[in-house]
Amino acid sequence: MRITVKIQTLETARTDLLVVNLFTGETKPGGGTGAVDKKYQGLISKKIKALNFTGKTAGEFFTFDSPPTKPSKQVMVISLGERKKFNLEVIRKVAAITLNQAKTQRAKTIATILHGAGIGGLEPKMCAQAISEGLLLADYAFDKYQKNKQKDNKQRRVKEVVICQKDNTTIKEIKTGIALGKILTRAQTFARDLVNEPPIKVYPEVLAKIAKQITQDNSNIQATILKKPDIIKRKMNSFLAVDAGSDKDPYFIHLAYKPKGKPSKKVALVGKSITFDSGGLSLKPAEAMATMKMDMAGGAAILGIFSVLNDLKPNLEIHGIMSACENMPSGSAMKVDDVVEASNGTTIEIVNTDAEGRLALADALVYAEKLRPDYIIDLATLTGAAIVALGNDIAALMTDNDELKDKLTKASQITGEKIWPLPLEPDYQEHIKSEIADIKNVGKKGAAGTISAGLFLQNFVKKTPWAHLDIAGPAWNETKLNPYQPIGGSGFGVRLLLEYLLMN
Ligand code: BES
Ligand code: ZN
Ligand code: ZN
């Protein structure tokens, strides 16, 4: 799908589907929509009246056939919702709905108004970026294992979307916005693909190969890949314990991006990368095990991010760290009651082998801190309790650092990836005190499971400002979450962290 901008009025656009908009309650639309209405014999205002169309919620729309004398085949009038609730996320959804509707009608070309720039009052660049994101994220389908679906999707493919602008004053910004949207969604769909691939295809060695591949395409990114003997040498016994039951070798992956000039800061991103979480000997029940290929979504997000750093060129030194392995039961698996010593000397009692993410992350965080970064951010599908607390749409943010909290919150408001803070309550460190070791890998039953997991991780970050994002909910869509989030891997965190990085 090509997305472009043209100096052209909407009413003269030759296209299969002409898209205009209005806010809730508008009966005589102005701006670009008004201009089309006028040139299209008042058909838009007539339809609004005839259908009693109020456009109460954003994304509500109607379509009608254009008069034969007009250059478009069909017109789609879509609501931006209430003016006071309008934001970039509305634009993404509206753009996505437009694309989905075009596919339903088998329209091959779309010409659209730049949602939000005129009466919406947002910057043209941001609007164009959001349109580009909504379209490209909605266009995503993981259909490589379904020949028939693939064929149908191909037939419905929309070839071109043109954003119409009547003069050239903002063309440059719009082009930049479109391009940015393309890059960010490329990173996000890269992560989605990795999460959606079955565990027979994506296992630790594969993640390492993908990391290597990224360095081959980008001279400013280097990879350090530690294989099992190196991991043993570095005494990452907490990480190794998780891998112990698996026939697949663990891989410790470290990507490093360096900008041309002197970087303003050094950031380490750590991603949980369990390529399949069976629970280990504390085996998950069958229903809970389904979709546990997604337990590497944190790592997938980091690989997605690194795949576009060279296009965005942030002026930061950025490290991406993944301790990748499978969590499987077997005769060699770690046992409940085991005590393991992480690479910083902290001893851990294993109470439940299904709380493996924190074990693998412990050594990754220790490694990250040794790089002396200014900030560490980890992304992890860590606890089912995060879904109990915040549902499927919202990630839990845990940090003691106000700057990280503010910046991540700001980034989240821009990208529409929802996060909400939970406290790293020091008193709850009690919950993970062990009788036999320094700490144990589960907290108090039925009490703040997401926080105790966060507190567990805190034992491995001694002095670096750090934020932990538990993405167990939003990393995977059980159902179609919104018009641009299909079932399956969501790529959550990719745009969020890229936005954060670009803010620094
Ligand atoms: N990978 C899971 C968490 C998870 C659950 C992610 C559902 C996405 C959806 C994690 O390794 C796990 O199993 N956590 C346990 C911890 C418990 C044993 C303390 C959990 O949440 O039940
Ligand atoms: Zn688990
Ligand atoms: Zn897990």
Short mmCIF file of C-alpha atoms and ligand atoms in Angstrom, two decimals:
data_model
loop_
_atom_site.label_atom_id
_atom_site.label_comp_id
_atom_site.label_asym_id
_atom_site.label_seq_id
_atom_site.Cartn_x
_atom_site.Cartn_y
_atom_site.Cartn_z
CA MET A 1 0.00 0.00 0.00
CA ARG A 2 1.39 3.34 -1.06
CA ILE A 3 0.61 6.37 1.09
CA THR A 4 1.21 9.74 -0.51
CA VAL A 5 0.20 13.37 -0.31
CA LYS A 6 -0.96 15.37 -3.33
CA ILE A 7 -1.74 19.02 -3.87
CA GLN A 8 -5.32 18.55 -4.88
CA THR A 9 -8.77 19.41 -3.57
CA LEU A 10 -10.83 16.53 -2.26
CA GLU A 11 -13.69 17.22 -4.63
CA THR A 12 -11.45 16.78 -7.66
CA ALA A 13 -9.83 13.54 -6.46
CA ARG A 14 -10.18 10.63 -8.86
CA THR A 15 -10.48 7.66 -6.52
CA ASP A 16 -12.52 4.61 -5.56
CA LEU A 17 -13.27 5.88 -2.08
CA LEU A 18 -13.26 9.53 -1.10
CA VAL A 19 -13.01 9.96 2.68
CA VAL A 20 -14.17 13.05 4.53
CA ASN A 21 -15.01 13.60 8.18
CA LEU A 22 -17.14 15.47 10.68
CA PHE A 23 -17.42 15.88 14.44
CA THR A 24 -20.36 14.57 16.47
CA GLY A 25 -23.55 16.48 15.77
CA GLU A 26 -22.35 18.38 12.71
CA THR A 27 -25.15 18.65 10.18
CA LYS A 28 -23.60 21.26 7.90
CA PRO A 29 -19.93 20.27 7.80
CA GLY A 30 -17.32 22.88 6.92
CA GLY A 31 -13.68 22.69 5.79
CA GLY A 32 -12.77 20.03 3.28
CA THR A 33 -15.94 18.06 3.98
CA GLY A 34 -18.03 21.18 3.36
CA ALA A 35 -16.24 21.80 0.07
CA VAL A 36 -17.04 18.26 -1.10
CA ASP A 37 -20.63 18.65 0.06
CA LYS A 38 -20.99 21.78 -2.02
CA LYS A 39 -19.48 20.27 -5.16
CA TYR A 40 -21.38 17.01 -4.66
CA GLN A 41 -24.83 18.64 -4.84
CA GLY A 42 -25.22 18.85 -1.08
CA LEU A 43 -25.37 15.07 -0.88
CA ILE A 44 -23.45 14.86 2.38
CA SER A 45 -25.75 17.16 4.34
CA LYS A 46 -28.76 15.51 2.69
CA LYS A 47 -27.57 12.06 3.82
CA ILE A 48 -26.84 13.30 7.33
CA LYS A 49 -30.43 14.46 7.53
CA ALA A 50 -31.99 11.42 5.88
CA LEU A 51 -30.02 8.96 8.01
CA ASN A 52 -30.36 11.05 11.14
CA PHE A 53 -26.61 10.62 11.35
CA THR A 54 -25.13 12.11 14.52
CA GLY A 55 -21.70 10.45 14.45
CA LYS A 56 -21.99 10.01 18.19
CA THR A 57 -18.88 7.87 18.53
CA ALA A 58 -15.65 8.24 16.61
CA GLY A 59 -15.44 5.86 13.68
CA GLU A 60 -19.17 5.80 12.90
CA PHE A 61 -19.62 6.33 9.18
CA PHE A 62 -21.87 6.14 6.17
CA THR A 63 -21.04 5.72 2.50
CA PHE A 64 -22.89 6.56 -0.69
CA ASP A 65 -22.30 6.26 -4.42
CA SER A 66 -20.98 9.41 -6.00
CA PRO A 67 -23.05 10.97 -8.79
CA PRO A 68 -21.75 9.66 -12.15
CA THR A 69 -20.35 13.06 -13.08
CA LYS A 70 -17.98 13.10 -10.11
CA PRO A 71 -14.40 11.82 -10.18
CA SER A 72 -14.81 9.49 -7.16
CA LYS A 73 -16.79 6.25 -7.11
CA GLN A 74 -17.93 6.38 -3.50
CA VAL A 75 -17.88 8.81 -0.63
CA MET A 76 -17.27 7.79 2.98
CA VAL A 77 -18.20 10.23 5.72
CA ILE A 78 -16.64 9.23 9.02
CA SER A 79 -17.10 10.74 12.46
CA LEU A 80 -14.15 11.98 14.49
CA GLY A 81 -16.35 11.77 17.59
CA GLU A 82 -16.67 14.56 20.08
CA ARG A 83 -14.41 17.51 19.51
CA LYS A 84 -13.17 17.58 23.12
CA LYS A 85 -12.20 13.89 23.06
CA PHE A 86 -10.38 14.17 19.76
CA ASN A 87 -6.73 13.07 19.65
CA LEU A 88 -4.15 11.16 17.61
CA GLU A 89 -5.54 7.80 18.66
CA VAL A 90 -8.91 8.75 17.15
CA ILE A 91 -7.12 9.51 13.88
CA ARG A 92 -5.39 6.11 13.91
CA LYS A 93 -8.69 4.34 14.45
CA VAL A 94 -10.54 6.40 11.86
CA ALA A 95 -7.82 5.74 9.28
CA ALA A 96 -7.92 2.02 10.13
CA ILE A 97 -11.72 1.88 9.78
CA THR A 98 -11.40 3.59 6.41
CA LEU A 99 -8.99 0.93 5.21
CA ASN A 100 -11.09 -1.93 6.55
CA GLN A 101 -14.16 -0.49 4.82
CA ALA A 102 -12.26 -0.02 1.56
CA LYS A 103 -11.32 -3.70 1.70
CA THR A 104 -14.91 -4.72 2.36
CA GLN A 105 -16.01 -2.74 -0.69
CA ARG A 106 -12.95 -3.87 -2.66
CA ALA A 107 -11.91 -0.30 -3.30
CA LYS A 108 -8.35 -0.15 -4.63
CA THR A 109 -7.67 3.52 -4.07
CA ILE A 110 -8.55 5.92 -1.28
CA ALA A 111 -8.34 9.70 -1.25
CA THR A 112 -8.64 11.16 2.21
CA ILE A 113 -8.87 14.39 4.05
CA LEU A 114 -6.03 15.02 6.52
CA HIS A 115 -8.03 14.17 9.65
CA GLY A 116 -7.46 16.56 12.50
CA ALA A 117 -5.32 19.22 10.88
CA GLY A 118 -7.96 21.81 10.04
CA ILE A 119 -10.72 22.15 12.58
CA GLY A 120 -9.12 19.43 14.74
CA GLY A 121 -6.28 21.83 15.49
CA LEU A 122 -3.46 19.26 15.50
CA GLU A 123 -0.11 19.58 13.73
CA PRO A 124 -0.28 18.35 10.12
CA LYS A 125 2.83 16.22 10.60
CA MET A 126 1.37 14.39 13.61
CA CYS A 127 -1.95 13.89 11.80
CA ALA A 128 -0.27 12.44 8.73
CA GLN A 129 1.84 10.18 10.93
CA ALA A 130 -1.24 8.91 12.77
CA ILE A 131 -3.06 8.26 9.50
CA SER A 132 -0.09 6.38 8.16
CA GLU A 133 0.15 4.34 11.38
CA GLY A 134 -3.56 3.51 11.49
CA LEU A 135 -3.56 2.42 7.85
CA LEU A 136 -0.42 0.33 7.99
CA LEU A 137 -1.23 -1.34 11.31
CA ALA A 138 -4.72 -2.18 10.06
CA ASP A 139 -3.27 -3.57 6.85
CA TYR A 140 -1.32 -6.18 8.82
CA ALA A 141 -2.31 -9.83 8.59
CA PHE A 142 -0.35 -12.87 9.68
CA ASP A 143 -1.63 -15.16 6.96
CA LYS A 144 1.49 -16.97 5.79
CA TYR A 145 0.19 -20.35 6.94
CA GLN A 146 -3.26 -19.93 5.33
CA LYS A 147 -3.17 -20.12 1.53
CA ASN A 148 -6.86 -19.24 1.04
CA LYS A 149 -6.83 -16.33 3.42
CA GLN A 150 -3.67 -15.10 1.79
CA LYS A 151 -5.37 -15.13 -1.58
CA ASP A 152 -8.41 -13.29 -0.28
CA ASN A 153 -6.27 -10.70 1.50
CA LYS A 154 -4.31 -10.17 -1.70
CA GLN A 155 -7.46 -9.59 -3.70
CA ARG A 156 -8.66 -7.04 -1.21
CA ARG A 157 -5.39 -5.18 -1.03
CA VAL A 158 -5.70 -1.40 -1.27
CA LYS A 159 -3.06 -0.06 -3.64
CA GLU A 160 -2.89 3.60 -2.80
CA VAL A 161 -4.03 6.11 -0.23
CA VAL A 162 -3.68 9.75 -1.16
CA ILE A 163 -3.90 12.50 1.42
CA CYS A 164 -5.35 15.55 -0.34
CA GLN A 165 -4.07 19.01 0.47
CA LYS A 166 -5.33 22.03 -1.39
CA ASP A 167 -2.08 24.00 -1.22
CA ASN A 168 1.58 23.27 -0.73
CA THR A 169 2.16 25.01 2.61
CA THR A 170 2.27 21.83 4.71
CA ILE A 171 3.26 19.22 2.13
CA LYS A 172 6.75 18.78 3.52
CA GLU A 173 5.55 18.17 7.08
CA ILE A 174 2.91 15.76 5.85
CA LYS A 175 5.52 13.81 3.90
CA THR A 176 7.70 13.61 7.01
CA GLY A 177 4.74 12.40 9.05
CA ILE A 178 3.86 9.70 6.54
CA ALA A 179 7.47 8.53 6.44
CA LEU A 180 7.73 8.43 10.24
CA GLY A 181 4.52 6.44 10.47
CA LYS A 182 5.91 3.97 7.96
CA ILE A 183 9.12 3.45 9.93
CA LEU A 184 7.40 3.08 13.30
CA THR A 185 4.84 0.59 11.98
CA ARG A 186 7.54 -1.37 10.19
CA ALA A 187 9.18 -1.84 13.59
CA GLN A 188 5.87 -2.77 15.18
CA THR A 189 4.90 -5.29 12.51
CA PHE A 190 8.40 -6.77 12.73
CA ALA A 191 7.63 -7.50 16.39
CA ARG A 192 4.11 -8.75 15.60
CA ASP A 193 5.51 -11.25 13.09
CA LEU A 194 8.00 -12.60 15.61
CA VAL A 195 5.33 -13.01 18.29
CA ASN A 196 2.89 -14.65 15.87
CA GLU A 197 5.38 -17.21 14.54
CA PRO A 198 4.93 -20.58 16.23
CA PRO A 199 7.56 -21.75 18.72
CA ILE A 200 8.77 -24.39 16.27
CA LYS A 201 9.96 -21.48 14.12
CA VAL A 202 11.03 -18.95 16.71
CA TYR A 203 13.33 -20.35 19.40
CA PRO A 204 16.32 -18.74 21.12
CA GLU A 205 18.84 -19.39 18.34
CA VAL A 206 16.46 -17.82 15.83
CA LEU A 207 16.21 -14.63 17.88
CA ALA A 208 20.02 -14.53 17.97
CA LYS A 209 20.16 -14.94 14.19
CA ILE A 210 17.67 -12.14 13.72
CA ALA A 211 19.77 -9.91 15.96
CA LYS A 212 22.83 -10.74 13.84
CA GLN A 213 20.85 -10.01 10.69
CA ILE A 214 19.98 -6.57 12.00
CA THR A 215 23.67 -5.76 12.47
CA GLN A 216 24.40 -6.83 8.90
CA ASP A 217 21.91 -4.30 7.60
CA ASN A 218 23.13 -1.52 9.89
CA SER A 219 26.81 -0.68 10.40
CA ASN A 220 26.08 1.38 13.52
CA ILE A 221 24.63 -1.62 15.35
CA GLN A 222 26.80 -4.35 16.86
CA ALA A 223 25.74 -7.66 18.33
CA THR A 224 27.30 -9.71 21.09
CA ILE A 225 25.80 -13.18 21.21
CA LEU A 226 26.65 -15.35 24.20
CA LYS A 227 26.21 -19.08 23.69
CA LYS A 228 25.71 -21.56 26.50
CA PRO A 229 29.41 -21.95 27.49
CA ASP A 230 29.77 -18.13 27.72
CA ILE A 231 26.57 -17.90 29.73
CA ILE A 232 27.93 -20.55 32.12
CA LYS A 233 31.22 -18.66 32.37
CA ARG A 234 29.37 -15.52 33.35
CA LYS A 235 27.54 -17.42 36.09
CA MET A 236 24.10 -16.48 34.83
CA ASN A 237 22.70 -19.40 36.79
CA SER A 238 19.28 -17.89 37.28
CA PHE A 239 18.82 -17.61 33.50
CA LEU A 240 20.36 -21.07 32.97
CA ALA A 241 17.90 -22.60 35.44
CA VAL A 242 15.01 -21.57 33.19
CA ASP A 243 16.65 -23.13 30.16
CA ALA A 244 17.61 -26.35 31.97
CA GLY A 245 14.53 -28.33 30.96
CA SER A 246 14.68 -27.42 27.29
CA ASP A 247 16.35 -29.25 24.40
CA LYS A 248 17.02 -25.89 22.82
CA ASP A 249 20.15 -23.95 23.74
CA PRO A 250 19.83 -20.60 25.49
CA TYR A 251 21.16 -17.47 23.79
CA PHE A 252 22.10 -14.23 25.49
CA ILE A 253 21.68 -11.43 22.97
CA HIS A 254 23.16 -7.95 23.29
CA LEU A 255 22.62 -5.38 20.56
CA ALA A 256 24.33 -1.99 20.75
CA TYR A 257 23.48 1.05 18.64
CA LYS A 258 25.87 4.00 18.56
CA PRO A 259 24.98 7.29 16.86
CA LYS A 260 27.46 9.17 14.65
CA GLY A 261 28.16 11.98 17.09
CA LYS A 262 28.53 11.98 20.86
CA PRO A 263 25.39 10.42 22.33
CA SER A 264 23.42 12.54 24.78
CA LYS A 265 22.58 9.51 26.98
CA LYS A 266 22.98 5.77 27.24
CA VAL A 267 19.84 3.65 27.51
CA ALA A 268 19.53 -0.10 28.05
CA LEU A 269 16.36 -1.90 26.95
CA VAL A 270 15.80 -5.38 28.34
CA GLY A 271 13.15 -7.71 26.92
CA LYS A 272 11.74 -10.92 28.35
CA SER A 273 12.43 -13.52 25.69
CA ILE A 274 10.93 -16.84 26.71
CA THR A 275 10.18 -18.36 23.31
CA PHE A 276 7.73 -20.77 24.91
CA ASP A 277 6.49 -20.84 28.48
CA SER A 278 5.02 -24.23 29.36
CA GLY A 279 5.42 -23.39 33.04
CA GLY A 280 8.16 -25.99 33.44
CA LEU A 281 7.58 -28.60 36.14
CA SER A 282 4.98 -26.27 37.64
CA LEU A 283 3.22 -27.01 34.37
CA LYS A 284 0.56 -24.63 33.15
CA PRO A 285 -2.95 -26.03 32.67
CA ALA A 286 -3.76 -26.57 28.98
CA GLU A 287 -5.81 -23.38 28.46
CA ALA A 288 -3.23 -21.19 30.14
CA MET A 289 -0.43 -22.66 28.02
CA ALA A 290 -2.12 -21.70 24.76
CA THR A 291 -0.56 -18.53 23.30
CA MET A 292 2.57 -18.84 25.46
CA LYS A 293 4.65 -18.46 22.31
CA MET A 294 4.02 -14.78 23.02
CA ASP A 295 6.23 -14.86 26.12
CA MET A 296 9.05 -13.38 24.04
CA ALA A 297 7.03 -10.28 23.13
CA GLY A 298 9.38 -8.05 25.15
CA GLY A 299 12.39 -9.29 23.19
CA ALA A 300 10.47 -9.10 19.92
CA ALA A 301 9.68 -5.44 20.63
CA ILE A 302 13.37 -4.73 21.18
CA LEU A 303 14.36 -6.44 17.94
CA GLY A 304 11.65 -4.43 16.17
CA ILE A 305 13.03 -1.23 17.66
CA PHE A 306 16.60 -2.04 16.62
CA SER A 307 15.46 -2.88 13.10
CA VAL A 308 14.63 0.81 12.52
CA LEU A 309 17.15 2.70 14.68
CA ASN A 310 19.25 3.42 11.63
CA ASP A 311 16.27 5.07 9.95
CA LEU A 312 15.44 7.23 12.95
CA LYS A 313 19.02 7.89 14.08
CA PRO A 314 18.32 8.94 17.68
CA ASN A 315 21.26 10.68 19.30
CA LEU A 316 21.52 8.07 22.04
CA GLU A 317 23.62 5.03 22.73
CA ILE A 318 21.07 2.23 22.94
CA HIS A 319 21.56 -1.29 24.18
CA GLY A 320 19.08 -4.11 23.66
CA ILE A 321 19.39 -7.13 25.91
CA MET A 322 17.58 -10.45 25.72
CA SER A 323 18.15 -13.62 27.72
CA ALA A 324 16.37 -16.00 25.37
CA CYS A 325 15.35 -19.54 26.27
CA GLU A 326 12.38 -21.89 26.55
CA ASN A 327 10.71 -22.91 29.80
CA MET A 328 10.09 -26.65 29.54
CA PRO A 329 9.59 -29.59 31.90
CA SER A 330 11.95 -32.54 31.64
CA GLY A 331 14.33 -34.68 33.67
CA SER A 332 16.91 -31.93 33.50
CA ALA A 333 14.49 -29.10 34.32
CA MET A 334 14.95 -26.82 37.31
CA LYS A 335 12.97 -28.10 40.23
CA VAL A 336 10.70 -26.52 42.74
CA ASP A 337 12.78 -26.15 45.96
CA ASP A 338 15.96 -25.53 43.98
CA VAL A 339 18.18 -22.66 45.00
CA VAL A 340 20.09 -20.84 42.27
CA GLU A 341 22.62 -18.03 42.43
CA ALA A 342 22.23 -15.18 39.95
CA SER A 343 25.25 -13.46 38.41
CA ASN A 344 25.23 -10.72 41.06
CA GLY A 345 25.48 -13.29 43.87
CA THR A 346 21.83 -13.09 44.95
CA THR A 347 20.47 -16.52 45.81
CA ILE A 348 16.94 -17.42 44.72
CA GLU A 349 14.64 -20.14 45.97
CA ILE A 350 12.50 -21.60 43.21
CA VAL A 351 8.97 -21.94 44.55
CA ASN A 352 7.20 -22.09 41.19
CA THR A 353 9.01 -22.82 37.93
CA ASP A 354 6.30 -20.90 36.05
CA ALA A 355 7.61 -17.65 37.53
CA GLU A 356 10.53 -18.03 35.11
CA GLY A 357 10.52 -14.61 33.46
CA ARG A 358 11.96 -12.87 36.50
CA LEU A 359 14.68 -15.56 36.72
CA ALA A 360 15.78 -15.02 33.14
CA LEU A 361 15.49 -11.23 33.50
CA ALA A 362 17.54 -11.14 36.72
CA ASP A 363 20.79 -11.96 34.91
CA ALA A 364 19.85 -9.74 31.97
CA LEU A 365 19.35 -6.76 34.32
CA VAL A 366 22.66 -7.42 36.07
CA TYR A 367 24.36 -7.49 32.66
CA ALA A 368 22.54 -4.30 31.62
CA GLU A 369 23.63 -2.42 34.72
CA LYS A 370 27.26 -3.38 34.13
CA LEU A 371 27.10 -1.37 30.89
CA ARG A 372 26.61 1.72 33.11
CA PRO A 373 23.59 3.08 31.27
CA ASP A 374 21.77 6.24 32.37
CA TYR A 375 18.46 4.36 32.25
CA ILE A 376 17.24 0.80 32.08
CA ILE A 377 13.77 -0.02 30.78
CA ASP A 378 12.50 -3.57 30.65
CA LEU A 379 9.50 -4.92 28.77
CA ALA A 380 8.17 -8.24 30.03
CA THR A 381 5.08 -10.43 29.72
CA LEU A 382 5.70 -11.12 33.37
CA THR A 383 2.52 -11.81 35.32
CA GLY A 384 -1.05 -12.94 34.78
CA ALA A 385 -1.80 -10.70 37.74
CA ALA A 386 -1.15 -7.65 35.54
CA ILE A 387 -4.12 -8.74 33.44
CA VAL A 388 -6.24 -9.15 36.58
CA ALA A 389 -5.28 -5.63 37.67
CA LEU A 390 -5.43 -3.72 34.40
CA GLY A 391 -7.07 -5.96 31.81
CA ASN A 392 -5.77 -6.73 28.37
CA ASP A 393 -5.30 -3.20 27.05
CA ILE A 394 -3.07 -1.62 29.65
CA ALA A 395 0.52 -2.35 30.67
CA ALA A 396 1.66 -1.89 34.26
CA LEU A 397 4.46 0.61 34.78
CA MET A 398 6.68 0.27 37.84
CA THR A 399 9.43 2.76 38.54
CA ASP A 400 10.82 4.93 41.32
CA ASN A 401 12.17 7.42 38.82
CA ASP A 402 9.92 10.42 38.12
CA GLU A 403 11.62 11.40 34.91
CA LEU A 404 11.14 7.91 33.44
CA LYS A 405 7.55 7.89 34.62
CA ASP A 406 6.79 11.28 33.08
CA LYS A 407 8.49 10.59 29.77
CA LEU A 408 6.98 7.14 29.35
CA THR A 409 3.55 8.50 30.24
CA LYS A 410 3.95 11.30 27.71
CA ALA A 411 5.11 8.85 25.04
CA SER A 412 2.14 6.63 25.83
CA GLN A 413 -0.30 9.51 25.38
CA ILE A 414 1.15 10.15 21.94
CA THR A 415 1.28 6.55 20.72
CA GLY A 416 -1.96 5.31 22.25
CA GLU A 417 -0.23 2.38 23.97
CA LYS A 418 -1.78 2.53 27.41
CA ILE A 419 0.27 2.25 30.59
CA TRP A 420 -0.66 2.75 34.23
CA PRO A 421 1.59 2.97 37.30
CA LEU A 422 1.76 0.45 40.12
CA PRO A 423 3.94 1.16 43.17
CA LEU A 424 7.20 -0.63 43.94
CA GLU A 425 6.05 -0.79 47.55
CA PRO A 426 9.16 -1.45 49.67
CA ASP A 427 7.12 -3.11 52.43
CA TYR A 428 6.14 -5.83 49.98
CA GLN A 429 9.76 -6.98 49.70
CA GLU A 430 8.63 -9.10 52.68
CA HIS A 431 6.49 -11.09 50.25
CA ILE A 432 9.53 -12.48 48.45
CA LYS A 433 11.71 -13.17 51.52
CA SER A 434 12.83 -16.79 51.56
CA GLU A 435 13.62 -19.15 54.46
CA ILE A 436 16.54 -20.70 52.63
CA ALA A 437 17.78 -18.11 50.12
CA ASP A 438 18.00 -14.31 49.78
CA ILE A 439 14.71 -14.15 47.90
CA LYS A 440 12.14 -16.50 46.39
CA ASN A 441 10.59 -16.30 42.96
CA VAL A 442 6.95 -15.90 44.00
CA GLY A 443 5.21 -13.50 46.33
CA LYS A 444 2.24 -13.86 48.63
CA LYS A 445 -0.63 -15.88 47.19
CA GLY A 446 -3.34 -13.70 45.72
CA ALA A 447 -1.63 -10.47 46.77
CA ALA A 448 -0.09 -7.93 44.38
CA GLY A 449 1.54 -10.50 42.08
CA THR A 450 2.59 -7.86 39.57
CA ILE A 451 4.23 -5.71 42.22
CA SER A 452 6.08 -8.61 43.86
CA ALA A 453 7.45 -9.57 40.43
CA GLY A 454 8.58 -5.97 39.97
CA LEU A 455 10.17 -5.99 43.41
CA PHE A 456 11.94 -9.23 42.57
CA LEU A 457 13.50 -7.53 39.53
CA GLN A 458 14.47 -4.54 41.63
CA ASN A 459 16.93 -6.78 43.47
CA PHE A 460 19.00 -6.86 40.28
CA VAL A 461 19.11 -3.14 39.51
CA LYS A 462 21.09 -1.52 42.27
CA LYS A 463 21.68 2.08 41.30
CA THR A 464 20.47 2.81 37.77
CA PRO A 465 17.19 4.66 37.16
CA TRP A 466 14.94 1.86 35.97
CA ALA A 467 11.40 1.32 34.71
CA HIS A 468 9.66 -2.01 34.40
CA LEU A 469 6.71 -2.47 32.04
CA ASP A 470 4.64 -5.61 32.61
CA ILE A 471 3.06 -6.13 29.19
CA ALA A 472 1.37 -9.49 29.88
CA GLY A 473 -2.01 -8.00 28.90
CA PRO A 474 -1.43 -5.85 25.83
CA ALA A 475 1.32 -7.95 24.18
CA TRP A 476 -1.31 -10.30 22.83
CA ASN A 477 -4.82 -9.59 21.51
CA GLU A 478 -7.23 -12.41 22.41
CA THR A 479 -9.84 -10.67 20.30
CA LYS A 480 -9.64 -7.81 17.82
CA LEU A 481 -8.86 -4.99 20.19
CA ASN A 482 -9.58 -2.09 17.86
CA PRO A 483 -9.66 -1.44 14.10
CA TYR A 484 -5.87 -1.57 13.84
CA GLN A 485 -5.18 -4.30 16.40
CA PRO A 486 -6.08 -7.72 15.00
CA ILE A 487 -6.04 -10.96 17.02
CA GLY A 488 -2.54 -12.11 17.91
CA GLY A 489 0.75 -10.36 18.63
CA SER A 490 0.23 -6.64 19.02
CA GLY A 491 3.74 -5.26 18.86
CA PHE A 492 2.95 -3.34 22.05
CA GLY A 493 5.80 -1.20 23.33
CA VAL A 494 7.58 -0.70 20.03
CA ARG A 495 6.19 2.73 19.16
CA LEU A 496 6.05 3.63 22.85
CA LEU A 497 9.76 3.08 23.40
CA LEU A 498 10.73 4.58 20.05
CA GLU A 499 8.72 7.69 20.92
CA TYR A 500 10.46 7.73 24.32
CA LEU A 501 13.88 7.38 22.68
CA LEU A 502 13.15 10.18 20.22
CA MET A 503 12.18 12.45 23.13
CA ASN A 504 15.68 12.18 24.61
N1 BES B 1 4.42 -15.72 31.08
C1 BES B 1 3.68 -15.78 32.29
C2 BES B 1 2.79 -14.57 32.51
C3 BES B 1 1.67 -14.37 31.53
C4 BES B 1 0.41 -14.86 31.81
C5 BES B 1 1.86 -13.63 30.40
C6 BES B 1 -0.62 -14.67 30.92
C7 BES B 1 0.82 -13.42 29.51
C8 BES B 1 -0.42 -13.93 29.77
C9 BES B 1 4.62 -15.89 33.48
O1 BES B 1 5.82 -16.55 33.24
C10 BES B 1 3.90 -16.66 34.54
O2 BES B 1 3.56 -17.77 34.28
N2 BES B 1 3.68 -16.02 35.67
C11 BES B 1 3.00 -16.64 36.75
C12 BES B 1 3.69 -16.25 38.03
C13 BES B 1 3.20 -16.99 39.24
C14 BES B 1 3.57 -18.45 39.15
C15 BES B 1 3.81 -16.36 40.45
C16 BES B 1 1.56 -16.12 36.73
O3 BES B 1 1.34 -14.97 36.44
O4 BES B 1 0.67 -16.94 36.99
ZN ZN B 2 5.64 -18.66 33.45
ZN ZN B 3 6.51 -16.46 31.27
#
